[in-house]
Amino acid sequence: MTPEELAGVREDLEAFAAELFDGFFRADQRRWGQAYVRGLLLDGRRKSVEPMAARLGGDGNRQALAHFITSSPWDAAHVRARLAWRMHEVIGPEALIIDDTGFLKDSDLPLQATAAGDHALPCRHGGQAQ
């Protein structure tokens, strides 16, 4: 998604992120949660903190974003559950499948088998090298 496309849906995206992070007690956690979602949606191959912060411009304080992802005390299971319930309301699926196999990474990280198990690729899991 380009910055222009993001600007066109920013109000809806902020409402969605506010709902997603509603259980966060601290305003700074909600703010950086929203920034993280915007960073994930913006174009760019690398979705790690530093490149995302650069793409976010004025909204992308690298240190604050890194703290949110690595150190801020929030329950990822709670966020996933809220997301699953929201998607259920929107698309009405018959089943939800969460595939936690990791994502491709351009680096010399250890190899991990793909979901199909037919070959191994450099991989990160949940933002942490495995």
Short mmCIF file of N, CA and C in Angstrom, two decimals:
data_model
loop_
_atom_site.label_atom_id
_atom_site.label_comp_id
_atom_site.label_asym_id
_atom_site.label_seq_id
_atom_site.Cartn_x
_atom_site.Cartn_y
_atom_site.Cartn_z
N MET A 1 0.86 -1.16 0.00
CA MET A 1 0.00 0.00 0.00
C MET A 1 0.91 1.23 0.00
N THR A 2 0.64 2.16 -0.88
CA THR A 2 1.43 3.38 -0.95
C THR A 2 1.00 4.34 0.16
N PRO A 3 1.84 5.33 0.49
CA PRO A 3 1.43 6.33 1.48
C PRO A 3 0.14 7.04 1.07
N GLU A 4 -0.05 7.27 -0.21
CA GLU A 4 -1.27 7.93 -0.69
C GLU A 4 -2.49 7.04 -0.46
N GLU A 5 -2.35 5.74 -0.75
CA GLU A 5 -3.45 4.81 -0.51
C GLU A 5 -3.77 4.71 0.97
N LEU A 6 -2.72 4.69 1.79
CA LEU A 6 -2.91 4.64 3.24
C LEU A 6 -3.64 5.88 3.74
N ALA A 7 -3.26 7.05 3.20
CA ALA A 7 -3.93 8.29 3.60
C ALA A 7 -5.41 8.24 3.27
N GLY A 8 -5.77 7.58 2.18
CA GLY A 8 -7.16 7.48 1.77
C GLY A 8 -8.02 6.63 2.69
N VAL A 9 -7.40 5.70 3.41
CA VAL A 9 -8.16 4.82 4.31
C VAL A 9 -7.76 5.02 5.78
N ARG A 10 -6.98 6.06 6.03
CA ARG A 10 -6.42 6.23 7.37
C ARG A 10 -7.49 6.32 8.46
N GLU A 11 -8.57 7.04 8.21
CA GLU A 11 -9.62 7.17 9.23
C GLU A 11 -10.23 5.80 9.56
N ASP A 12 -10.54 5.01 8.54
CA ASP A 12 -11.08 3.67 8.78
C ASP A 12 -10.06 2.77 9.46
N LEU A 13 -8.80 2.89 9.04
CA LEU A 13 -7.74 2.07 9.63
C LEU A 13 -7.53 2.42 11.10
N GLU A 14 -7.59 3.70 11.42
CA GLU A 14 -7.43 4.10 12.82
C GLU A 14 -8.58 3.59 13.67
N ALA A 15 -9.80 3.60 13.11
CA ALA A 15 -10.95 3.06 13.85
C ALA A 15 -10.78 1.55 14.08
N PHE A 16 -10.30 0.85 13.04
CA PHE A 16 -10.05 -0.59 13.16
C PHE A 16 -8.98 -0.87 14.21
N ALA A 17 -7.86 -0.11 14.15
CA ALA A 17 -6.77 -0.32 15.10
C ALA A 17 -7.21 0.04 16.52
N ALA A 18 -8.03 1.07 16.65
CA ALA A 18 -8.53 1.44 17.98
C ALA A 18 -9.35 0.29 18.57
N GLU A 19 -10.14 -0.35 17.74
CA GLU A 19 -10.92 -1.51 18.19
C GLU A 19 -10.00 -2.68 18.52
N LEU A 20 -9.00 -2.91 17.68
CA LEU A 20 -8.06 -4.02 17.87
C LEU A 20 -7.27 -3.88 19.17
N PHE A 21 -6.84 -2.64 19.48
CA PHE A 21 -6.00 -2.40 20.65
C PHE A 21 -6.77 -1.78 21.81
N ASP A 22 -8.07 -1.93 21.81
CA ASP A 22 -8.93 -1.35 22.84
C ASP A 22 -8.56 -1.83 24.24
N GLY A 23 -8.08 -3.03 24.37
CA GLY A 23 -7.73 -3.59 25.68
C GLY A 23 -6.44 -3.05 26.25
N PHE A 24 -5.70 -2.25 25.49
CA PHE A 24 -4.45 -1.67 25.99
C PHE A 24 -4.79 -0.52 26.92
N PHE A 25 -4.26 -0.54 28.11
CA PHE A 25 -4.59 0.48 29.10
C PHE A 25 -3.86 1.80 28.85
N ARG A 26 -2.66 1.72 28.28
CA ARG A 26 -1.86 2.92 28.10
C ARG A 26 -2.04 3.50 26.70
N ALA A 27 -2.19 4.81 26.64
CA ALA A 27 -2.38 5.51 25.35
C ALA A 27 -1.19 5.31 24.43
N ASP A 28 0.05 5.28 24.98
CA ASP A 28 1.21 5.11 24.12
C ASP A 28 1.23 3.73 23.48
N GLN A 29 0.74 2.71 24.18
CA GLN A 29 0.65 1.38 23.57
C GLN A 29 -0.34 1.38 22.42
N ARG A 30 -1.48 2.01 22.61
CA ARG A 30 -2.48 2.09 21.52
C ARG A 30 -1.91 2.85 20.34
N ARG A 31 -1.20 3.95 20.62
CA ARG A 31 -0.61 4.75 19.54
C ARG A 31 0.39 3.94 18.73
N TRP A 32 1.30 3.23 19.41
CA TRP A 32 2.32 2.47 18.69
C TRP A 32 1.75 1.21 18.06
N GLY A 33 0.67 0.69 18.62
CA GLY A 33 -0.03 -0.41 17.95
C GLY A 33 -0.59 0.04 16.62
N GLN A 34 -1.20 1.21 16.60
CA GLN A 34 -1.74 1.76 15.35
C GLN A 34 -0.61 2.05 14.36
N ALA A 35 0.50 2.59 14.83
CA ALA A 35 1.63 2.87 13.95
C ALA A 35 2.18 1.56 13.38
N TYR A 36 2.24 0.51 14.20
CA TYR A 36 2.73 -0.79 13.74
C TYR A 36 1.85 -1.35 12.63
N VAL A 37 0.54 -1.25 12.79
CA VAL A 37 -0.37 -1.73 11.75
C VAL A 37 -0.16 -0.95 10.45
N ARG A 38 -0.03 0.38 10.56
CA ARG A 38 0.22 1.19 9.36
C ARG A 38 1.54 0.78 8.71
N GLY A 39 2.56 0.55 9.52
CA GLY A 39 3.87 0.14 8.99
C GLY A 39 3.81 -1.19 8.26
N LEU A 40 3.03 -2.12 8.79
CA LEU A 40 2.87 -3.41 8.13
C LEU A 40 2.18 -3.28 6.78
N LEU A 41 1.26 -2.34 6.67
CA LEU A 41 0.50 -2.18 5.43
C LEU A 41 1.25 -1.41 4.35
N LEU A 42 2.20 -0.58 4.74
CA LEU A 42 2.92 0.21 3.74
C LEU A 42 3.82 -0.68 2.88
N ASP A 43 3.97 -0.27 1.61
CA ASP A 43 4.85 -0.99 0.69
C ASP A 43 6.26 -1.06 1.26
N GLY A 44 6.94 -2.13 0.94
CA GLY A 44 8.32 -2.33 1.37
C GLY A 44 8.55 -3.79 1.67
N ARG A 45 9.68 -4.30 1.24
CA ARG A 45 9.98 -5.71 1.43
C ARG A 45 10.22 -6.05 2.89
N ARG A 46 10.93 -5.18 3.59
CA ARG A 46 11.30 -5.48 4.97
C ARG A 46 10.26 -4.92 5.93
N LYS A 47 9.72 -5.77 6.77
CA LYS A 47 8.72 -5.37 7.74
C LYS A 47 9.29 -5.36 9.16
N SER A 48 10.61 -5.23 9.27
CA SER A 48 11.21 -5.10 10.59
C SER A 48 11.12 -3.64 11.04
N VAL A 49 11.47 -3.38 12.28
CA VAL A 49 11.22 -2.08 12.90
C VAL A 49 11.87 -0.92 12.16
N GLU A 50 13.17 -1.02 11.88
CA GLU A 50 13.87 0.13 11.31
C GLU A 50 13.30 0.55 9.94
N PRO A 51 13.12 -0.36 8.98
CA PRO A 51 12.54 0.06 7.70
C PRO A 51 11.11 0.57 7.83
N MET A 52 10.33 -0.07 8.72
CA MET A 52 8.95 0.39 8.91
C MET A 52 8.95 1.79 9.50
N ALA A 53 9.78 2.05 10.47
CA ALA A 53 9.84 3.37 11.09
C ALA A 53 10.22 4.42 10.06
N ALA A 54 11.15 4.10 9.18
CA ALA A 54 11.56 5.05 8.13
C ALA A 54 10.39 5.33 7.19
N ARG A 55 9.63 4.31 6.82
CA ARG A 55 8.49 4.51 5.91
C ARG A 55 7.37 5.30 6.58
N LEU A 56 7.25 5.20 7.90
CA LEU A 56 6.19 5.91 8.61
C LEU A 56 6.48 7.40 8.76
N GLY A 57 7.69 7.82 8.47
CA GLY A 57 8.03 9.24 8.56
C GLY A 57 7.89 9.76 9.97
N GLY A 58 7.12 10.85 10.15
CA GLY A 58 6.95 11.48 11.45
C GLY A 58 6.27 10.58 12.47
N ASP A 59 5.53 9.56 12.02
CA ASP A 59 4.88 8.62 12.93
C ASP A 59 5.80 7.47 13.31
N GLY A 60 7.03 7.49 12.83
CA GLY A 60 7.88 6.31 12.96
C GLY A 60 9.09 6.45 13.84
N ASN A 61 8.91 6.76 15.10
CA ASN A 61 10.01 6.79 16.05
C ASN A 61 10.51 5.36 16.22
N ARG A 62 11.71 5.08 15.69
CA ARG A 62 12.23 3.71 15.67
C ARG A 62 12.33 3.12 17.07
N GLN A 63 12.83 3.90 18.02
CA GLN A 63 13.01 3.38 19.37
C GLN A 63 11.67 3.06 20.03
N ALA A 64 10.69 3.94 19.88
CA ALA A 64 9.38 3.70 20.49
C ALA A 64 8.69 2.52 19.84
N LEU A 65 8.82 2.39 18.53
CA LEU A 65 8.21 1.26 17.82
C LEU A 65 8.88 -0.05 18.25
N ALA A 66 10.20 -0.03 18.35
CA ALA A 66 10.93 -1.23 18.80
C ALA A 66 10.53 -1.61 20.22
N HIS A 67 10.37 -0.62 21.08
CA HIS A 67 9.95 -0.90 22.46
C HIS A 67 8.56 -1.53 22.48
N PHE A 68 7.65 -1.00 21.66
CA PHE A 68 6.30 -1.55 21.60
C PHE A 68 6.34 -3.03 21.22
N ILE A 69 7.14 -3.37 20.22
CA ILE A 69 7.17 -4.73 19.71
C ILE A 69 7.91 -5.68 20.63
N THR A 70 9.03 -5.24 21.20
CA THR A 70 9.87 -6.17 21.95
C THR A 70 9.70 -6.13 23.46
N SER A 71 9.35 -4.98 24.04
CA SER A 71 9.38 -4.86 25.49
C SER A 71 8.05 -4.48 26.14
N SER A 72 7.18 -3.86 25.40
CA SER A 72 5.92 -3.38 25.98
C SER A 72 5.06 -4.57 26.40
N PRO A 73 4.53 -4.53 27.62
CA PRO A 73 3.75 -5.67 28.11
C PRO A 73 2.33 -5.70 27.57
N TRP A 74 2.11 -6.46 26.50
CA TRP A 74 0.77 -6.64 25.96
C TRP A 74 0.64 -8.09 25.52
N ASP A 75 -0.57 -8.56 25.53
CA ASP A 75 -0.87 -9.96 25.26
C ASP A 75 -1.21 -10.16 23.78
N ALA A 76 -0.29 -10.77 23.04
CA ALA A 76 -0.51 -11.01 21.62
C ALA A 76 -1.73 -11.91 21.39
N ALA A 77 -1.99 -12.84 22.30
CA ALA A 77 -3.15 -13.73 22.15
C ALA A 77 -4.45 -12.93 22.20
N HIS A 78 -4.49 -11.91 23.05
CA HIS A 78 -5.68 -11.06 23.15
C HIS A 78 -5.91 -10.30 21.83
N VAL A 79 -4.82 -9.77 21.26
CA VAL A 79 -4.94 -9.04 20.00
C VAL A 79 -5.38 -9.99 18.89
N ARG A 80 -4.78 -11.19 18.82
CA ARG A 80 -5.19 -12.17 17.81
C ARG A 80 -6.66 -12.54 17.96
N ALA A 81 -7.11 -12.71 19.20
CA ALA A 81 -8.51 -13.07 19.42
C ALA A 81 -9.44 -11.95 18.96
N ARG A 82 -9.10 -10.70 19.27
CA ARG A 82 -9.93 -9.57 18.83
C ARG A 82 -9.96 -9.51 17.31
N LEU A 83 -8.80 -9.75 16.67
CA LEU A 83 -8.73 -9.75 15.22
C LEU A 83 -9.58 -10.88 14.64
N ALA A 84 -9.50 -12.05 15.22
CA ALA A 84 -10.30 -13.18 14.74
C ALA A 84 -11.79 -12.89 14.85
N TRP A 85 -12.23 -12.32 15.98
CA TRP A 85 -13.64 -11.99 16.13
C TRP A 85 -14.08 -10.93 15.13
N ARG A 86 -13.21 -9.95 14.89
CA ARG A 86 -13.54 -8.89 13.92
C ARG A 86 -13.66 -9.48 12.51
N MET A 87 -12.73 -10.34 12.15
CA MET A 87 -12.79 -10.97 10.82
C MET A 87 -14.02 -11.87 10.70
N HIS A 88 -14.38 -12.51 11.79
CA HIS A 88 -15.58 -13.34 11.77
C HIS A 88 -16.81 -12.51 11.45
N GLU A 89 -16.91 -11.31 12.07
CA GLU A 89 -18.03 -10.41 11.82
C GLU A 89 -18.06 -9.95 10.36
N VAL A 90 -16.88 -9.69 9.80
CA VAL A 90 -16.79 -9.10 8.46
C VAL A 90 -16.99 -10.14 7.37
N ILE A 91 -16.32 -11.30 7.47
CA ILE A 91 -16.37 -12.26 6.37
C ILE A 91 -17.16 -13.52 6.68
N GLY A 92 -17.52 -13.73 7.94
CA GLY A 92 -18.33 -14.89 8.30
C GLY A 92 -17.73 -16.22 7.85
N PRO A 93 -16.48 -16.50 8.21
CA PRO A 93 -15.86 -17.76 7.75
C PRO A 93 -16.46 -18.97 8.46
N GLU A 94 -16.30 -20.12 7.82
CA GLU A 94 -16.71 -21.36 8.46
C GLU A 94 -15.61 -21.89 9.35
N ALA A 95 -14.36 -21.46 9.08
CA ALA A 95 -13.22 -21.89 9.89
C ALA A 95 -12.15 -20.82 9.83
N LEU A 96 -11.36 -20.71 10.88
CA LEU A 96 -10.21 -19.82 10.90
C LEU A 96 -8.97 -20.69 11.05
N ILE A 97 -8.01 -20.49 10.18
CA ILE A 97 -6.75 -21.24 10.25
C ILE A 97 -5.64 -20.23 10.42
N ILE A 98 -4.88 -20.37 11.49
CA ILE A 98 -3.75 -19.49 11.73
C ILE A 98 -2.50 -20.30 11.49
N ASP A 99 -1.75 -19.89 10.47
CA ASP A 99 -0.55 -20.60 10.05
C ASP A 99 0.67 -19.84 10.54
N ASP A 100 1.29 -20.31 11.60
CA ASP A 100 2.44 -19.64 12.18
C ASP A 100 3.73 -20.29 11.70
N THR A 101 3.96 -20.26 10.39
CA THR A 101 5.16 -20.89 9.84
C THR A 101 6.29 -19.91 9.63
N GLY A 102 6.07 -18.62 9.87
CA GLY A 102 7.11 -17.63 9.67
C GLY A 102 6.98 -16.95 8.34
N PHE A 103 7.93 -16.07 8.04
CA PHE A 103 7.92 -15.39 6.75
C PHE A 103 9.33 -15.30 6.22
N LEU A 104 9.44 -15.14 4.91
CA LEU A 104 10.74 -15.12 4.26
C LEU A 104 11.56 -13.92 4.72
N LYS A 105 12.84 -14.12 4.84
CA LYS A 105 13.74 -13.07 5.29
C LYS A 105 15.00 -13.13 4.43
N ASP A 106 15.41 -11.98 3.91
CA ASP A 106 16.64 -11.92 3.12
C ASP A 106 17.82 -11.72 4.06
N SER A 107 18.42 -12.81 4.52
CA SER A 107 19.59 -12.70 5.38
C SER A 107 20.21 -14.08 5.53
N ASP A 108 21.15 -14.16 6.43
CA ASP A 108 21.81 -15.44 6.68
C ASP A 108 21.25 -16.11 7.94
N LEU A 109 19.95 -15.96 8.15
CA LEU A 109 19.30 -16.60 9.29
C LEU A 109 19.27 -18.11 9.11
N PRO A 110 19.10 -18.84 10.20
CA PRO A 110 18.96 -20.29 10.08
C PRO A 110 17.79 -20.65 9.17
N LEU A 111 17.86 -21.83 8.59
CA LEU A 111 16.81 -22.28 7.69
C LEU A 111 15.69 -22.94 8.46
N GLN A 112 14.49 -22.82 7.90
CA GLN A 112 13.32 -23.47 8.48
C GLN A 112 12.54 -24.10 7.34
N ALA A 113 11.99 -25.27 7.57
CA ALA A 113 11.21 -25.93 6.53
C ALA A 113 9.95 -25.13 6.24
N THR A 114 9.52 -25.14 5.00
CA THR A 114 8.28 -24.48 4.63
C THR A 114 7.10 -25.30 5.13
N ALA A 115 5.92 -24.69 5.09
CA ALA A 115 4.72 -25.39 5.55
C ALA A 115 4.52 -26.67 4.77
N ALA A 116 4.83 -26.65 3.48
CA ALA A 116 4.68 -27.84 2.66
C ALA A 116 5.76 -28.87 2.97
N GLY A 117 6.86 -28.42 3.59
CA GLY A 117 7.92 -29.32 3.98
C GLY A 117 8.80 -29.76 2.82
N ASP A 118 8.63 -29.11 1.65
CA ASP A 118 9.38 -29.57 0.49
C ASP A 118 10.75 -28.93 0.35
N HIS A 119 11.01 -27.81 1.03
CA HIS A 119 12.34 -27.20 1.03
C HIS A 119 12.46 -26.23 2.20
N ALA A 120 13.69 -25.80 2.45
CA ALA A 120 13.95 -24.90 3.58
C ALA A 120 14.31 -23.52 3.07
N LEU A 121 13.89 -22.51 3.82
CA LEU A 121 14.14 -21.12 3.46
C LEU A 121 14.63 -20.36 4.67
N PRO A 122 15.44 -19.28 4.46
CA PRO A 122 15.80 -18.44 5.61
C PRO A 122 14.52 -17.84 6.18
N CYS A 123 14.40 -17.80 7.49
CA CYS A 123 13.11 -17.43 8.05
C CYS A 123 13.25 -16.72 9.38
N ARG A 124 12.26 -15.88 9.68
CA ARG A 124 12.09 -15.27 11.00
C ARG A 124 10.74 -15.74 11.51
N HIS A 125 10.62 -15.78 12.80
CA HIS A 125 9.36 -16.17 13.43
C HIS A 125 8.96 -15.06 14.37
N GLY A 126 7.82 -14.41 14.14
CA GLY A 126 7.31 -13.40 15.05
C GLY A 126 8.29 -12.26 15.30
N GLY A 127 9.11 -11.93 14.30
CA GLY A 127 10.02 -10.81 14.43
C GLY A 127 11.33 -11.17 15.14
N GLN A 128 11.48 -12.39 15.63
CA GLN A 128 12.70 -12.81 16.30
C GLN A 128 13.39 -13.89 15.48
N ALA A 129 14.68 -13.76 15.30
CA ALA A 129 15.43 -14.79 14.57
C ALA A 129 15.32 -16.09 15.33
N GLN A 130 15.10 -17.15 14.60
CA GLN A 130 15.00 -18.48 15.22
C GLN A 130 16.21 -19.30 14.85
#
